[in-house]
Coordinates of C-alpha atoms and ligand atoms in Angstrom, one line a residue:
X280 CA -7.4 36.9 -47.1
X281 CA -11.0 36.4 -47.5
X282 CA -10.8 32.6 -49.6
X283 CA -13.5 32.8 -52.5
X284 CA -12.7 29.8 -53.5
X285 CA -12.0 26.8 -51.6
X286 CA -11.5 23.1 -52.0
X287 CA -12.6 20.9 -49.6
X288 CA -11.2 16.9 -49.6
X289 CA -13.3 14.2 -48.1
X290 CA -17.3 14.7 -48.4
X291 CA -17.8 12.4 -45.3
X292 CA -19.2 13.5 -42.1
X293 CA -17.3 16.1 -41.7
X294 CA -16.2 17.5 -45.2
X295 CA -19.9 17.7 -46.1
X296 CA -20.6 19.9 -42.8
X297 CA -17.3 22.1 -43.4
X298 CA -18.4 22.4 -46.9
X299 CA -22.5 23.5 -46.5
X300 CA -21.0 26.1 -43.3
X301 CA -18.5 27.5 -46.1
X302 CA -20.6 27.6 -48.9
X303 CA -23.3 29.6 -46.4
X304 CA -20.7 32.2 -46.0
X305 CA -21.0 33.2 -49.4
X306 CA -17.9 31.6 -51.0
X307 CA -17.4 28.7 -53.8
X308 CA -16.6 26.0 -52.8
X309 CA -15.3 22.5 -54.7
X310 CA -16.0 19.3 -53.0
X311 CA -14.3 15.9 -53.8
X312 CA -13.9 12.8 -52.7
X313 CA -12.1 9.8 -53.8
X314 CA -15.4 7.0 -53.0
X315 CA -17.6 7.4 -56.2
X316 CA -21.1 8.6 -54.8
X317 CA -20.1 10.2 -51.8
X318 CA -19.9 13.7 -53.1
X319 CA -24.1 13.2 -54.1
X320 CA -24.9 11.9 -50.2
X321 CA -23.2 14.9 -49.0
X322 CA -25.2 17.0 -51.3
X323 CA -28.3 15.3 -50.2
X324 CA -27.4 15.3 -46.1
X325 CA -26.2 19.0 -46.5
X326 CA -29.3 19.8 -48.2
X327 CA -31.5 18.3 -45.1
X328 CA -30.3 19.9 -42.7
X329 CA -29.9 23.7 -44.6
X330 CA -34.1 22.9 -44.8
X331 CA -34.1 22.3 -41.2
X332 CA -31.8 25.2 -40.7
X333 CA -33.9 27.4 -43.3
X334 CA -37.4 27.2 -40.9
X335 CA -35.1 28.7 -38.4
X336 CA -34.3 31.8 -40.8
X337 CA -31.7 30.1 -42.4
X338 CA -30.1 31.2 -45.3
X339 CA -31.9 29.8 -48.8
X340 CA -30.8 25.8 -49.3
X341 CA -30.5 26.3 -53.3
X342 CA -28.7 29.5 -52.8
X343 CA -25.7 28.0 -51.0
X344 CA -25.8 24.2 -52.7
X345 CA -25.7 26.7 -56.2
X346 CA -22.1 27.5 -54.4
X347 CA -20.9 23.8 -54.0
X348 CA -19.2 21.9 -57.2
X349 CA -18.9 18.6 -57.4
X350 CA -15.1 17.9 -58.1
X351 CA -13.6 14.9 -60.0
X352 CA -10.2 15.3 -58.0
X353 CA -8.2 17.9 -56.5
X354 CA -8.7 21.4 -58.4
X355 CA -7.0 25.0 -57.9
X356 CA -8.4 26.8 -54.8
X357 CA -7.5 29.7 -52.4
X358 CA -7.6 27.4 -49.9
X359 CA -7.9 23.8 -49.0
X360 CA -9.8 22.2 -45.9
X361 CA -8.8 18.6 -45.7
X362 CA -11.4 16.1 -44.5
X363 CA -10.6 12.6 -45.7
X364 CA -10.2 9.7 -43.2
X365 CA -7.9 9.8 -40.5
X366 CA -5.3 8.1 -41.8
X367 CA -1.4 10.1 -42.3
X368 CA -0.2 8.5 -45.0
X369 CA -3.6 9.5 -47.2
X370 CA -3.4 12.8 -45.5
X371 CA 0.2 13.0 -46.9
X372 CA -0.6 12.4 -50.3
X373 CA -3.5 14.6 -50.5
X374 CA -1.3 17.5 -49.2
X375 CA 1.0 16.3 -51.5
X376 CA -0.8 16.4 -54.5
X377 CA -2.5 20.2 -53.2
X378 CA 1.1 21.8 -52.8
X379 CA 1.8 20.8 -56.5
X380 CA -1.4 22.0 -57.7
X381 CA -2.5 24.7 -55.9
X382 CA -1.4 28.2 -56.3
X383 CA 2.0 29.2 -54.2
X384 CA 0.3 31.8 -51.7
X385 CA -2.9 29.2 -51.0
X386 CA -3.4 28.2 -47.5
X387 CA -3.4 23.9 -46.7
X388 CA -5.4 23.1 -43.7
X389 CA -6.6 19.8 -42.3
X390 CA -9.4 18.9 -40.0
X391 CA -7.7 16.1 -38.5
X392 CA -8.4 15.4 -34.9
X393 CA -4.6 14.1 -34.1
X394 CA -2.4 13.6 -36.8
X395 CA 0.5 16.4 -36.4
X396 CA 0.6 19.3 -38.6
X397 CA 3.9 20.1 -39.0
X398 CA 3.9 16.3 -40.3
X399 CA 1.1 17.2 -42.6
X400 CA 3.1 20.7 -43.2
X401 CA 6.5 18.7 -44.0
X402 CA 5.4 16.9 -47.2
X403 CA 4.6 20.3 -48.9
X404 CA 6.9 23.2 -50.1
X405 CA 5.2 25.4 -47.9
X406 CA 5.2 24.7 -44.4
X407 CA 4.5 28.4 -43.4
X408 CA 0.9 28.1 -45.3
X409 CA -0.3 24.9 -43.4
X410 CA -2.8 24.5 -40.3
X411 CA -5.0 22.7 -38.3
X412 CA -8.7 23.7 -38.9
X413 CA -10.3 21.2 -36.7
X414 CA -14.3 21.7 -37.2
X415 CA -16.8 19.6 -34.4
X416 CA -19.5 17.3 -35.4
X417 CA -22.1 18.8 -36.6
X418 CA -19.8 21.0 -38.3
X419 CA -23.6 23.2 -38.6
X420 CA -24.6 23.3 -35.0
X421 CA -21.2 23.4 -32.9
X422 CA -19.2 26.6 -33.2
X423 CA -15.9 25.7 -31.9
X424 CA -13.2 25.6 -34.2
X425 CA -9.9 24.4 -32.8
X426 CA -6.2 26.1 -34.6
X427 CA -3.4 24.5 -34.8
X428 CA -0.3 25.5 -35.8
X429 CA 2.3 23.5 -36.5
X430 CA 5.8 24.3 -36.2
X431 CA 6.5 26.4 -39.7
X432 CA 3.2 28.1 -39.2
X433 CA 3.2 31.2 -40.0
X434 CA 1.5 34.4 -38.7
X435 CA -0.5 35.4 -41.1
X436 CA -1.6 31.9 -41.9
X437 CA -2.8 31.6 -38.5
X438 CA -4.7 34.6 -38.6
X439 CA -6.5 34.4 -42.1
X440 CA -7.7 30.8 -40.6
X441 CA -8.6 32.4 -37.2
X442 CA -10.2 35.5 -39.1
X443 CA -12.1 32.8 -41.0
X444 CA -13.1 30.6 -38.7
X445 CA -14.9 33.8 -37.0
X446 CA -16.5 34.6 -40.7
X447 CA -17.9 31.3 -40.8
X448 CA -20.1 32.1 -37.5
X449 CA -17.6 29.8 -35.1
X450 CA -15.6 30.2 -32.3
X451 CA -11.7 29.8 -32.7
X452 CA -9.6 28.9 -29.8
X453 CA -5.6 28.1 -30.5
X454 CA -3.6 24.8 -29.3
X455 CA -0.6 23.4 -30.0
X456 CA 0.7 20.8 -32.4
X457 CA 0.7 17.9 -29.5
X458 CA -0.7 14.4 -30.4
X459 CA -4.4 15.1 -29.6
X460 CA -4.2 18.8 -29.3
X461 CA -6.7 19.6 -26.5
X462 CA -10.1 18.6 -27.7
X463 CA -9.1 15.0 -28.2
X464 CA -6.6 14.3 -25.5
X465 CA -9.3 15.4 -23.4
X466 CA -12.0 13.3 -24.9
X467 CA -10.6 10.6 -26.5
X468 CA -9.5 8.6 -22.9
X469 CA -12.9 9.9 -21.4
X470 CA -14.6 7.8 -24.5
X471 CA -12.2 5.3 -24.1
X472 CA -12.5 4.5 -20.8
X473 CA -16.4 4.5 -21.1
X474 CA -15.5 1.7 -23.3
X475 CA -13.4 -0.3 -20.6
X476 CA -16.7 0.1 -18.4
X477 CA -18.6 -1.4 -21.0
X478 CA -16.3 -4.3 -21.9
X479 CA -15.7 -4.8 -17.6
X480 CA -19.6 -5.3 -17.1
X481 CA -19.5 -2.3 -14.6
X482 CA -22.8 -1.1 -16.6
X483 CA -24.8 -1.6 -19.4
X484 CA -24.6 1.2 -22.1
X485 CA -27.3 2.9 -21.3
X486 CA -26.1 3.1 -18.1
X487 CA -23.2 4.7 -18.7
X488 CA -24.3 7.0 -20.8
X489 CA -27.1 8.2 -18.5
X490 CA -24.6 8.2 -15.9
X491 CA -22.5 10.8 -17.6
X492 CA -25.5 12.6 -19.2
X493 CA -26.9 13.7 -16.2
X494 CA -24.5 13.4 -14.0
X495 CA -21.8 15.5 -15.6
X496 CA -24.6 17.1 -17.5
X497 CA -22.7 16.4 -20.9
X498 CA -26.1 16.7 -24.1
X499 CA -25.2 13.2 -24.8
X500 CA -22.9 10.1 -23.0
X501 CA -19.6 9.1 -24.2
X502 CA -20.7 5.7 -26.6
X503 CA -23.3 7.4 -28.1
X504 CA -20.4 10.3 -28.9
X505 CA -18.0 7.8 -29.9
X506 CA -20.8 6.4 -32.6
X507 CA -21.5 9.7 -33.2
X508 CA -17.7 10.5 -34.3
X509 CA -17.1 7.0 -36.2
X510 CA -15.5 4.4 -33.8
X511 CA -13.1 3.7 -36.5
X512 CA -11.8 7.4 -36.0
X513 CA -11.7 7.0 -32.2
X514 CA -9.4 4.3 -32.7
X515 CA -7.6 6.0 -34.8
X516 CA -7.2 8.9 -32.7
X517 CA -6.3 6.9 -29.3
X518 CA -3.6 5.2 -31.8
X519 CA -2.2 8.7 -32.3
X520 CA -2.3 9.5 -29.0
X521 CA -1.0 6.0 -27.5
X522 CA 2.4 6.7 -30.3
X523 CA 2.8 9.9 -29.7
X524 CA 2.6 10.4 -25.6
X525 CA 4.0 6.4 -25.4
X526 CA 2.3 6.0 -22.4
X527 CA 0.1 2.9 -22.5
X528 CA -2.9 4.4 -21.1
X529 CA -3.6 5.6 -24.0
X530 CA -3.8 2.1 -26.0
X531 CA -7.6 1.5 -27.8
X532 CA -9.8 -0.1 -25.4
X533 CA -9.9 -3.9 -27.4
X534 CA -13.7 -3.9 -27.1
X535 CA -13.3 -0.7 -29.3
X536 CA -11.4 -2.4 -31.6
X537 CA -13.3 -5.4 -31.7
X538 CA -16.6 -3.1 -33.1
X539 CA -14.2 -1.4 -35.9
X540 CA -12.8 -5.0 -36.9
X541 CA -17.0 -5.8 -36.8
X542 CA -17.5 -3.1 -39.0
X543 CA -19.8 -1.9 -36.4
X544 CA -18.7 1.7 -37.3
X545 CA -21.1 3.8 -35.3
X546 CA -24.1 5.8 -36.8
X547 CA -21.9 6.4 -40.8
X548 CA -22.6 1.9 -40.9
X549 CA -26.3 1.9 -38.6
X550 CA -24.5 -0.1 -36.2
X551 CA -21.8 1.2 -33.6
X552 CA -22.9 0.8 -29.8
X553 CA -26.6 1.5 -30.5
X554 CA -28.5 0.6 -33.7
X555 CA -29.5 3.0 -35.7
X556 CA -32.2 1.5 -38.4
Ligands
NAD704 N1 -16.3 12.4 -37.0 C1 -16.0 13.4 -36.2 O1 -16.8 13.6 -35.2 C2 -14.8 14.2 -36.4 C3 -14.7 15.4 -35.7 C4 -13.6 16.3 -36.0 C5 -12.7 15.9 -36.9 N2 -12.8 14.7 -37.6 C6 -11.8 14.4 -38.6 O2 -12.3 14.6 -39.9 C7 -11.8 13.7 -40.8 C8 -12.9 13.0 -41.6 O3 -13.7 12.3 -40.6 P1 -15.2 11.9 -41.0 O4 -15.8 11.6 -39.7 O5 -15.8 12.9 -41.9 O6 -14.9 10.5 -41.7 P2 -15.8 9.8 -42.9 O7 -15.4 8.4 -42.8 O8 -17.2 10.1 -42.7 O9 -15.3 10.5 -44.2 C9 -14.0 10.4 -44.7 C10 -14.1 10.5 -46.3 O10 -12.8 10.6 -46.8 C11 -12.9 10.0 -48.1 N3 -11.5 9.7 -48.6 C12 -10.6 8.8 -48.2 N4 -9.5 8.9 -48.8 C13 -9.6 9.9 -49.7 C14 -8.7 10.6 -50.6 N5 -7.5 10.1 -50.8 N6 -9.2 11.6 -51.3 C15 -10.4 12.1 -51.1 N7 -11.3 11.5 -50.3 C16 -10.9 10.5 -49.5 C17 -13.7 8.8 -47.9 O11 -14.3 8.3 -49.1 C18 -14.8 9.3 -46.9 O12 -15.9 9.8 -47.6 C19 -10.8 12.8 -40.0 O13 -9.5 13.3 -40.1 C20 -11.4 12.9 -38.6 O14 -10.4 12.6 -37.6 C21 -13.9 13.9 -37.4

């Protein structure tokens, strides 16, 4: 299946990276989202960094934001990438609202970072067309692409993603439909922990961040991740995972917490643990 057309929900972060990577492979794509504006600061972030990427023999910026349409709402697609909070019940409905729109043999896929996809999968009358396509941040710069299937998946679903996922210029690799998958069971109790460390005095940010920099040679420390993700999706994840695994090491750090009830949201608000003016 090669997609010509697809839809992607959510023009945050990471629906505005999935949608400028897809639009650079050649295919139309309609972006929507439900916040009135946010569709025109995608437009304007994607079209930033496609200059930056163009000095580097790039493809054209106007060439491939000609390919991205604004959308007023959900419209008919080949395929659907999902990018809208991470929150299930507003994941439901969207793929509630796709299955009855979209045509029968079009592909659902979410970029969640935990929410389970056979959950996602169950709210639609095709299970067997629904997957995890879970893009990193920048969705431009970092070429892994994480596949989950949940349990109805089928086959060929999993390959036309996989297939795509290579088209796109990334890397797929496949994991299972476990709270967390493996990218953020791995790194979610890493960030979380750095958080502990922080709200424990054992360092000051910096610190910590330095610590793990150079010492486990990571390109950036876990807080500065974590405001890099959005720490109100880090709690969300760790929420996820503390649920879904029941053990309590996986509960959200409170001092984690205490920054999302702030509204201290990371870089997305200016303020997370750094500033950013
Ligand atoms: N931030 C990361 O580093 C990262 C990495 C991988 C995956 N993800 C996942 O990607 C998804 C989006 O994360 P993000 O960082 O882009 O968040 P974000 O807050 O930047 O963007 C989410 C967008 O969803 C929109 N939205 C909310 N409800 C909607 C609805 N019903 N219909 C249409 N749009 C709606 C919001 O207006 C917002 O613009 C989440 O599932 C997250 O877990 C995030």
């Amino acid at each position: 299946m090669r997609f010509e057309h697809v839809l992607v929900v959510g023009a945050g972060q990471m629906g505005g990276g999935i949608a400028q990577v897809v639009a650079a492979s050649g295919r139309r794509v309609s972006l929507h989202d439900a916040a009135p504006g946010t569709v025109e600061r995608g437009l304007e972030t994607m079209r930033k960094s496609l200059t930056r990427l163009a000095e580097k023999g790039g493809p054209d910026p106007d060439e491939v934001l000609g390919r991205v349409e604004p959308a007023d709402d959900l419209v008919p697609a080949d395929l659907m990438i999902e990018a809208v909070v991470e929150d299930a019940r507003i994941k439901e409905d969207v793929f509630q609202r796709a299955d009855g729109l979209l045509p029968g043999e079009a592909i659902l896929a979410s970029n969640t970072s935990s929410i389970p996809i056979t959950s996602l999968a169950a709210v639609t009358s095709r299970p067997d067309r629904v997957i995890g396509m879970h893009f990193f941040n920048p969705v431009p710069v970092l070429t892994l692409v994480e596949v989950i299937r949940g349990l109805e998946t089928s086959d060929e679903t999993a390959a036309a993603i996989t297939e795509l996922a290579r088209d796109l210029g990334k890397t797929p690799a496949e994991a299972r439909d476990f709270p967390g998958f493996v990218s953020n069971r791995i790194l979610m109790p890493f960030i979380n922990e750095a958080v502990y460390a922080l709200m424990e005095g054992v360092a000051e940010a910096e610190a910590i961040d330095t610590i793990a920099k150079l010492g486990f040679a990571h390109p950036m420390g876990p807080l500065a991740l974590a405001d890099l993700i959005g720490l109100d999706t880090c709690v969300a994840i760790m929420e996820v995972l503390h649920e879904g695994l029941g053990d309590p090491k996986y509960a959200p750090c409170p001092l984690l917490r205490q920054y999302v009830q702030a509204g201290r949201l990371g870089r997305k608000s200016g303020r997370g643990f750094y500033d950013y003016p």
